[in-house]
mmCIF file of C-alpha atoms and ligand atoms in Angstrom:
data_model
loop_
_atom_site.group_PDB
_atom_site.id
_atom_site.type_symbol
_atom_site.label_atom_id
_atom_site.label_comp_id
_atom_site.label_asym_id
_atom_site.label_seq_id
_atom_site.Cartn_x
_atom_site.Cartn_y
_atom_site.Cartn_z
ATOM 1 C CA MET A 550 172.405 188.922 -14.742
ATOM 2 C CA ILE A 551 176.790 188.826 -14.338
ATOM 3 C CA THR A 552 178.575 186.062 -14.452
ATOM 4 C CA ASN A 553 182.675 185.491 -14.768
ATOM 5 C CA ASN A 554 183.438 181.640 -14.443
ATOM 6 C CA THR A 555 185.754 182.478 -10.585
ATOM 7 C CA ALA A 556 184.336 179.204 -8.912
ATOM 8 C CA LEU A 557 183.019 180.286 -5.610
ATOM 9 C CA LEU A 558 181.329 177.831 -4.131
ATOM 10 C CA THR A 559 181.607 174.130 -5.600
ATOM 11 C CA VAL A 560 180.494 170.978 -3.985
ATOM 12 C CA THR A 561 181.521 167.981 -4.920
ATOM 13 C CA ASP A 562 179.758 163.894 -4.341
ATOM 14 C CA LEU A 563 178.031 165.970 -1.294
ATOM 15 C CA HIS A 564 175.737 162.854 0.840
ATOM 16 C CA LYS A 565 173.453 163.376 3.209
ATOM 17 C CA SER A 566 171.804 160.586 5.454
ATOM 18 C CA PHE A 567 168.740 161.353 8.690
ATOM 19 C CA ALA A 568 170.068 157.850 10.413
ATOM 20 C CA ALA A 569 169.498 154.865 7.914
ATOM 21 C CA ARG A 570 167.669 157.091 4.716
ATOM 22 C CA GLU A 571 169.880 158.905 2.901
ATOM 23 C CA VAL A 572 168.113 162.155 1.433
ATOM 24 C CA LEU A 573 170.703 164.249 -0.902
ATOM 25 C CA LYS A 574 172.802 160.735 -2.957
ATOM 26 C CA GLY A 575 176.236 162.535 -3.733
ATOM 27 C CA LEU A 576 175.723 166.081 -5.312
ATOM 28 C CA ASP A 577 177.723 167.585 -8.117
ATOM 29 C CA PHE A 578 177.754 171.458 -8.910
ATOM 30 C CA THR A 579 180.218 174.551 -8.804
ATOM 31 C CA VAL A 580 178.654 177.660 -8.611
ATOM 32 C CA HIS A 581 180.065 180.997 -9.635
ATOM 33 C CA LYS A 582 180.766 184.176 -8.524
ATOM 34 C CA GLY A 583 177.235 186.336 -9.862
ATOM 35 C CA GLU A 584 175.616 183.156 -11.147
ATOM 36 C CA VAL A 585 172.160 182.735 -10.111
ATOM 37 C CA ILE A 586 171.164 178.972 -9.226
ATOM 38 C CA ALA A 587 167.764 178.308 -8.859
ATOM 39 C CA ILE A 588 167.543 174.504 -7.233
ATOM 40 C CA LEU A 589 164.049 173.473 -8.785
ATOM 41 C CA GLY A 590 161.993 169.536 -7.770
ATOM 42 C CA PRO A 591 159.056 168.475 -5.632
ATOM 43 C CA SER A 592 158.118 168.418 -2.558
ATOM 44 C CA GLY A 593 160.425 166.251 -0.745
ATOM 45 C CA CYS A 594 163.413 165.409 -2.649
ATOM 46 C CA GLY A 595 166.000 167.507 -0.639
ATOM 47 C CA LYS A 596 165.744 171.072 -1.419
ATOM 48 C CA SER A 597 165.987 172.508 1.750
ATOM 49 C CA THR A 598 168.569 169.788 3.206
ATOM 50 C CA LEU A 599 170.778 171.162 0.485
ATOM 51 C CA LEU A 600 170.636 174.982 1.247
ATOM 52 C CA ARG A 601 170.743 174.564 4.620
ATOM 53 C CA CYS A 602 174.065 171.317 4.459
ATOM 54 C CA LEU A 603 175.837 174.306 3.019
ATOM 55 C CA ASN A 604 175.724 176.866 5.697
ATOM 56 C CA GLY A 605 176.282 174.251 8.092
ATOM 57 C CA LEU A 606 172.843 174.249 9.564
ATOM 58 C CA GLU A 607 172.700 169.865 9.025
ATOM 59 C CA THR A 608 176.261 167.641 9.190
ATOM 60 C CA ILE A 609 177.916 166.102 5.870
ATOM 61 C CA GLN A 610 178.762 162.432 5.885
ATOM 62 C CA SER A 611 180.983 161.951 2.995
ATOM 63 C CA GLY A 612 181.710 165.160 0.270
ATOM 64 C CA SER A 613 182.951 168.179 -0.223
ATOM 65 C CA ILE A 614 181.220 171.612 -0.542
ATOM 66 C CA LYS A 615 184.288 174.560 -1.174
ATOM 67 C CA LEU A 616 183.801 178.024 -0.681
ATOM 68 C CA ASP A 617 186.152 180.677 -2.751
ATOM 69 C CA GLY A 618 188.534 176.994 -2.829
ATOM 70 C CA VAL A 619 188.668 176.323 1.677
ATOM 71 C CA GLU A 620 187.131 173.366 2.167
ATOM 72 C CA LEU A 621 183.853 173.550 4.772
ATOM 73 C CA ASN A 622 183.563 170.164 5.524
ATOM 74 C CA THR A 623 185.652 169.803 8.033
ATOM 75 C CA PRO A 624 186.341 169.107 12.498
ATOM 76 C CA THR A 625 187.313 172.307 12.372
ATOM 77 C CA THR A 626 185.680 174.949 10.651
ATOM 78 C CA SER A 627 183.901 178.506 11.906
ATOM 79 C CA TRP A 628 180.229 177.817 10.858
ATOM 80 C CA ILE A 629 180.420 181.118 12.851
ATOM 81 C CA ASN A 630 183.030 183.272 10.021
ATOM 82 C CA VAL A 631 181.139 180.733 7.262
ATOM 83 C CA ARG A 632 177.576 182.054 7.618
ATOM 84 C CA GLN A 633 179.048 185.401 7.413
ATOM 85 C CA LYS A 634 179.680 185.068 3.654
ATOM 86 C CA ILE A 635 177.086 182.869 3.506
ATOM 87 C CA GLY A 636 173.695 184.557 4.105
ATOM 88 C CA MET A 637 170.293 182.524 3.816
ATOM 89 C CA VAL A 638 166.643 183.702 4.406
ATOM 90 C CA PHE A 639 164.404 180.671 4.815
ATOM 91 C CA GLN A 640 161.169 180.073 4.444
ATOM 92 C CA SER A 641 159.241 181.509 7.633
ATOM 93 C CA TYR A 642 160.122 184.308 9.178
ATOM 94 C CA ASP A 643 163.100 183.962 11.516
ATOM 95 C CA LEU A 644 163.284 187.684 12.520
ATOM 96 C CA PHE A 645 163.189 187.544 16.797
ATOM 97 C CA PRO A 646 160.092 188.586 17.391
ATOM 98 C CA ASN A 647 160.750 191.512 20.627
ATOM 99 C CA MET A 648 162.921 193.670 18.542
ATOM 100 C CA ASN A 649 162.919 196.604 15.955
ATOM 101 C CA VAL A 650 164.160 196.189 12.282
ATOM 102 C CA ILE A 651 166.728 197.601 12.792
ATOM 103 C CA VAL A 652 167.801 195.668 15.703
ATOM 104 C CA ASN A 653 167.247 192.570 14.862
ATOM 105 C CA ILE A 654 169.590 193.904 11.028
ATOM 106 C CA LEU A 655 172.034 194.960 13.344
ATOM 107 C CA LEU A 656 171.932 192.404 15.297
ATOM 108 C CA GLY A 657 175.069 190.622 12.894
ATOM 109 C CA PRO A 658 177.245 193.248 12.378
ATOM 110 C CA LEU A 659 177.641 194.413 15.657
ATOM 111 C CA LYS A 660 177.582 191.448 17.097
ATOM 112 C CA VAL A 661 178.798 188.807 15.041
ATOM 113 C CA GLN A 662 181.561 190.714 13.111
ATOM 114 C CA LYS A 663 182.114 193.470 15.659
ATOM 115 C CA ARG A 664 180.921 196.539 13.734
ATOM 116 C CA THR A 665 181.172 200.112 14.499
ATOM 117 C CA LYS A 666 177.228 201.072 15.266
ATOM 118 C CA LEU A 667 177.931 204.483 13.260
ATOM 119 C CA GLU A 668 179.262 202.074 10.284
ATOM 120 C CA ALA A 669 176.596 199.395 10.128
ATOM 121 C CA MET A 670 173.634 201.455 10.827
ATOM 122 C CA GLN A 671 174.710 203.555 7.246
ATOM 123 C CA GLU A 672 174.688 200.475 5.464
ATOM 124 C CA ALA A 673 171.958 199.357 7.109
ATOM 125 C CA ASP A 674 169.959 202.540 5.805
ATOM 126 C CA GLU A 675 171.078 202.191 2.481
ATOM 127 C CA LEU A 676 169.821 198.416 2.378
ATOM 128 C CA LEU A 677 166.167 199.572 4.098
ATOM 129 C CA THR A 678 165.739 202.139 1.283
ATOM 130 C CA ARG A 679 166.604 199.862 -1.188
ATOM 131 C CA VAL A 680 163.852 197.891 -0.181
ATOM 132 C CA GLY A 681 161.232 200.269 0.834
ATOM 133 C CA LEU A 682 160.917 200.292 4.114
ATOM 134 C CA ILE A 683 162.624 202.227 5.669
ATOM 135 C CA ASP A 684 160.420 204.205 7.895
ATOM 136 C CA ARG A 685 159.954 200.700 9.464
ATOM 137 C CA LYS A 686 163.271 201.112 10.984
ATOM 138 C CA THR A 687 161.783 201.013 14.979
ATOM 139 C CA ALA A 688 158.226 198.657 13.680
ATOM 140 C CA TYR A 689 158.550 195.840 15.606
ATOM 141 C CA PRO A 690 157.886 192.413 13.848
ATOM 142 C CA ARG A 691 154.307 192.034 14.198
ATOM 143 C CA GLU A 692 154.021 194.825 13.216
ATOM 144 C CA LEU A 693 155.446 194.413 9.439
ATOM 145 C CA SER A 694 153.354 191.573 7.254
ATOM 146 C CA GLY A 695 155.117 188.770 5.100
ATOM 147 C CA GLY A 696 156.452 190.234 2.385
ATOM 148 C CA GLN A 697 157.881 193.370 4.428
ATOM 149 C CA LYS A 698 159.025 190.526 6.540
ATOM 150 C CA GLN A 699 160.423 188.301 4.121
ATOM 151 C CA ARG A 700 161.686 192.204 2.721
ATOM 152 C CA ILE A 701 163.726 191.953 6.496
ATOM 153 C CA ALA A 702 164.975 188.996 6.540
ATOM 154 C CA ILE A 703 166.504 190.121 3.740
ATOM 155 C CA VAL A 704 168.671 193.640 3.844
ATOM 156 C CA ARG A 705 169.277 191.306 7.904
ATOM 157 C CA ALA A 706 171.498 188.748 5.278
ATOM 158 C CA LEU A 707 172.616 191.491 2.771
ATOM 159 C CA CYS A 708 173.470 193.791 6.249
ATOM 160 C CA MET A 709 176.944 191.046 6.612
ATOM 161 C CA ASN A 710 178.064 191.080 2.776
ATOM 162 C CA PRO A 711 177.901 187.997 1.858
ATOM 163 C CA GLU A 712 179.165 186.569 -0.898
ATOM 164 C CA ILE A 713 176.667 184.549 -1.188
ATOM 165 C CA MET A 714 172.764 184.408 -0.759
ATOM 166 C CA LEU A 715 170.770 181.072 -0.805
ATOM 167 C CA PHE A 716 167.115 181.785 -0.289
ATOM 168 C CA ASP A 717 164.605 179.056 0.417
ATOM 169 C CA GLU A 718 160.937 179.292 -0.774
ATOM 170 C CA VAL A 719 160.915 182.542 0.841
ATOM 171 C CA THR A 720 157.334 183.770 -1.073
ATOM 172 C CA ALA A 721 156.493 180.141 0.045
ATOM 173 C CA SER A 722 154.140 181.419 3.115
ATOM 174 C CA LEU A 723 153.018 185.020 1.326
ATOM 175 C CA ASP A 724 149.954 185.662 -0.241
ATOM 176 C CA PRO A 725 150.167 186.806 -4.078
ATOM 177 C CA GLU A 726 150.122 190.416 -3.469
ATOM 178 C CA MET A 727 152.915 190.580 -1.762
ATOM 179 C CA VAL A 728 154.883 187.564 -3.290
ATOM 180 C CA ARG A 729 155.928 190.558 -5.958
ATOM 181 C CA GLU A 730 157.571 192.649 -3.958
ATOM 182 C CA VAL A 731 160.435 190.850 -2.280
ATOM 183 C CA LEU A 732 161.206 188.878 -5.740
ATOM 184 C CA GLU A 733 161.291 192.284 -7.031
ATOM 185 C CA VAL A 734 164.059 192.495 -4.009
ATOM 186 C CA ILE A 735 166.066 189.331 -4.972
ATOM 187 C CA GLN A 736 165.830 190.174 -8.983
ATOM 188 C CA ALA A 737 167.864 193.754 -8.655
ATOM 189 C CA LEU A 738 170.248 192.181 -5.757
ATOM 190 C CA ALA A 739 170.802 189.416 -9.474
ATOM 191 C CA LYS A 740 171.318 192.187 -11.808
ATOM 192 C CA GLN A 741 173.451 193.540 -8.798
ATOM 193 C CA GLY A 742 175.413 190.733 -9.322
ATOM 194 C CA MET A 743 175.109 189.029 -6.213
ATOM 195 C CA THR A 744 175.732 185.695 -6.296
ATOM 196 C CA MET A 745 172.453 183.833 -5.161
ATOM 197 C CA ILE A 746 171.246 180.240 -4.747
ATOM 198 C CA LEU A 747 167.484 179.882 -5.133
ATOM 199 C CA VAL A 748 164.723 177.050 -3.634
ATOM 200 C CA THR A 749 161.269 178.606 -5.338
ATOM 201 C CA HIS A 750 158.546 176.911 -6.979
ATOM 202 C CA GLU A 751 157.687 180.805 -9.334
ATOM 203 C CA LEU A 752 158.845 178.690 -11.790
ATOM 204 C CA ASN A 753 158.644 182.043 -14.045
ATOM 205 C CA PHE A 754 160.555 183.889 -12.330
ATOM 206 C CA ALA A 755 163.454 181.132 -12.251
ATOM 207 C CA ARG A 756 163.331 181.249 -15.639
ATOM 208 C CA ARG A 757 164.122 184.732 -16.036
ATOM 209 C CA VAL A 758 165.997 185.425 -12.756
ATOM 210 C CA ALA A 759 168.738 182.283 -12.923
ATOM 211 C CA ASN A 760 171.344 181.250 -15.280
ATOM 212 C CA ARG A 761 171.507 177.911 -14.454
ATOM 213 C CA ILE A 762 168.414 175.120 -13.526
ATOM 214 C CA ILE A 763 169.327 172.491 -11.346
ATOM 215 C CA PHE A 764 166.231 170.425 -11.281
ATOM 216 C CA MET A 765 166.494 167.716 -8.891
ATOM 217 C CA ASP A 766 164.333 164.577 -7.932
ATOM 218 C CA GLN A 767 164.952 161.449 -4.928
ATOM 219 C CA GLY A 768 168.697 163.169 -3.523
ATOM 220 C CA LYS A 769 169.602 163.628 -7.416
ATOM 221 C CA ILE A 770 169.981 166.643 -9.474
ATOM 222 C CA VAL A 771 168.341 164.627 -12.030
ATOM 223 C CA GLU A 772 169.572 167.834 -15.047
ATOM 224 C CA MET A 773 171.067 170.786 -14.858
ATOM 225 C CA ALA A 774 170.737 173.037 -17.679
ATOM 226 C CA ASP A 775 170.429 176.595 -18.945
ATOM 227 C CA PRO A 776 166.735 177.796 -17.853
ATOM 228 C CA GLU A 777 165.661 178.337 -21.844
ATOM 229 C CA THR A 778 166.922 174.220 -22.045
ATOM 230 C CA PHE A 779 165.525 172.926 -18.593
ATOM 231 C CA PHE A 780 162.091 174.904 -19.507
ATOM 232 C CA THR A 781 161.162 173.840 -23.353
ATOM 233 C CA ASN A 782 163.665 170.734 -23.915
ATOM 234 C CA PRO A 783 163.638 168.673 -20.508
ATOM 235 C CA GLN A 784 165.375 165.533 -20.956
ATOM 236 C CA THR A 785 163.921 163.388 -18.590
ATOM 237 C CA ASP A 786 160.529 161.923 -17.849
ATOM 238 C CA ARG A 787 160.478 163.226 -14.178
ATOM 239 C CA ALA A 788 161.216 166.733 -15.066
ATOM 240 C CA LYS A 789 158.335 167.181 -18.397
ATOM 241 C CA GLN A 790 156.150 165.484 -15.815
ATOM 242 C CA PHE A 791 157.573 168.427 -12.541
ATOM 243 C CA LEU A 792 157.111 171.073 -15.453
ATOM 244 C CA THR A 793 153.487 169.995 -16.549
ATOM 245 C CA VAL A 794 151.586 169.671 -13.314
ATOM 246 C CA PHE A 795 152.554 173.537 -13.006
ATOM 247 C CA ASP A 796 150.580 176.542 -15.586
ATOM 248 C CA PHE A 797 153.554 179.396 -15.957
HETATM 249 P P1 ADP B 63 162.202 169.740 -0.129
HETATM 250 O O1 ADP B 63 162.883 170.657 0.596
HETATM 251 O O2 ADP B 63 162.708 169.327 -1.544
HETATM 252 O O3 ADP B 63 161.335 169.817 0.907
HETATM 253 P P2 ADP B 63 163.885 168.578 2.181
HETATM 254 O O4 ADP B 63 164.762 168.656 1.986
HETATM 255 O O5 ADP B 63 162.992 169.542 3.383
HETATM 256 O O6 ADP B 63 163.096 168.133 0.138
HETATM 257 O O7 ADP B 63 163.397 166.930 2.604
HETATM 258 C C1 ADP B 63 164.551 165.816 1.674
HETATM 259 C C2 ADP B 63 163.906 164.795 3.165
HETATM 260 O O8 ADP B 63 164.754 164.398 3.671
HETATM 261 C C3 ADP B 63 162.504 164.117 3.226
HETATM 262 O O9 ADP B 63 161.872 163.305 2.952
HETATM 263 C C4 ADP B 63 162.421 164.663 4.635
HETATM 264 O O10 ADP B 63 161.805 163.968 5.064
HETATM 265 C C5 ADP B 63 163.233 164.018 5.500
HETATM 266 N N1 ADP B 63 164.132 165.553 5.687
HETATM 267 C C6 ADP B 63 164.267 166.984 6.208
HETATM 268 N N2 ADP B 63 164.848 167.341 7.535
HETATM 269 C C7 ADP B 63 164.596 166.020 8.413
HETATM 270 C C8 ADP B 63 164.839 165.593 9.562
HETATM 271 N N3 ADP B 63 166.018 166.702 10.201
HETATM 272 N N4 ADP B 63 165.254 164.589 10.045
HETATM 273 C C9 ADP B 63 164.703 163.195 9.323
HETATM 274 N N5 ADP B 63 164.196 163.958 8.457
HETATM 275 C C10 ADP B 63 165.100 165.407 8.086
HETATM 276 MG MG1 MG B 64 161.834 172.878 1.217
#
């Protein structure tokens, strides 16, 4: 975990509603370069919506999202450009089923970033090697296990050279034996200093890898603390109750 005090992402008083229903009720937090933040909280509390707001997949009603000091909540923000800096991996494998692994990975670097094929291919090869899947380069998604698909989805996001990665329960639909291989990739990224926000129900993993825990409930940040404090000495009844449900 390599952190310094440079604010990379600053969220201020973020409000998000779906029709009349407010699901994010004024969130404030800062992510520093190299920091790993785990967002925990019960189902429906707004974790996915928050991540989707951060990369423009949802519009927000009010508040500020700054990346490198630049305001993103403006009518003229180019989210296509922003998404190159904010990579995201979802719970469901979102690889294109009709394209093989390397074509999936190179789509963004070649089509969006207009990089040269040789250079992008070299980077893809390096990343595939790192996640242990260089030999599956020409496989199609249907030929891969869930854990392999998630590792490819991570490589695809990394190949855009993002400044921050958002992970939304990326192990939630995996069989237990595949959870580990994906968490190991994320842990290696943390060691290399990648800035990350992880939404996860893997509490042991969050405790081990995160620099900070954000605990949400009903659209609000209820606790924000270092992992040891959060797990051994939660401050609110809501967090205590949440933690008792898990056997970790
Ligand atoms: P979590 O990821 O913490 O389980 P979500 O962010 O998915 O929670 O959802 C937060 C709340 O917003 C839930 O009550 C959910 O039903 C609601 N919600 C999420 N997406 C939509 C949508 N597209 N339209 C309406 N309501 C939504
Ligand atoms: Mg969710």
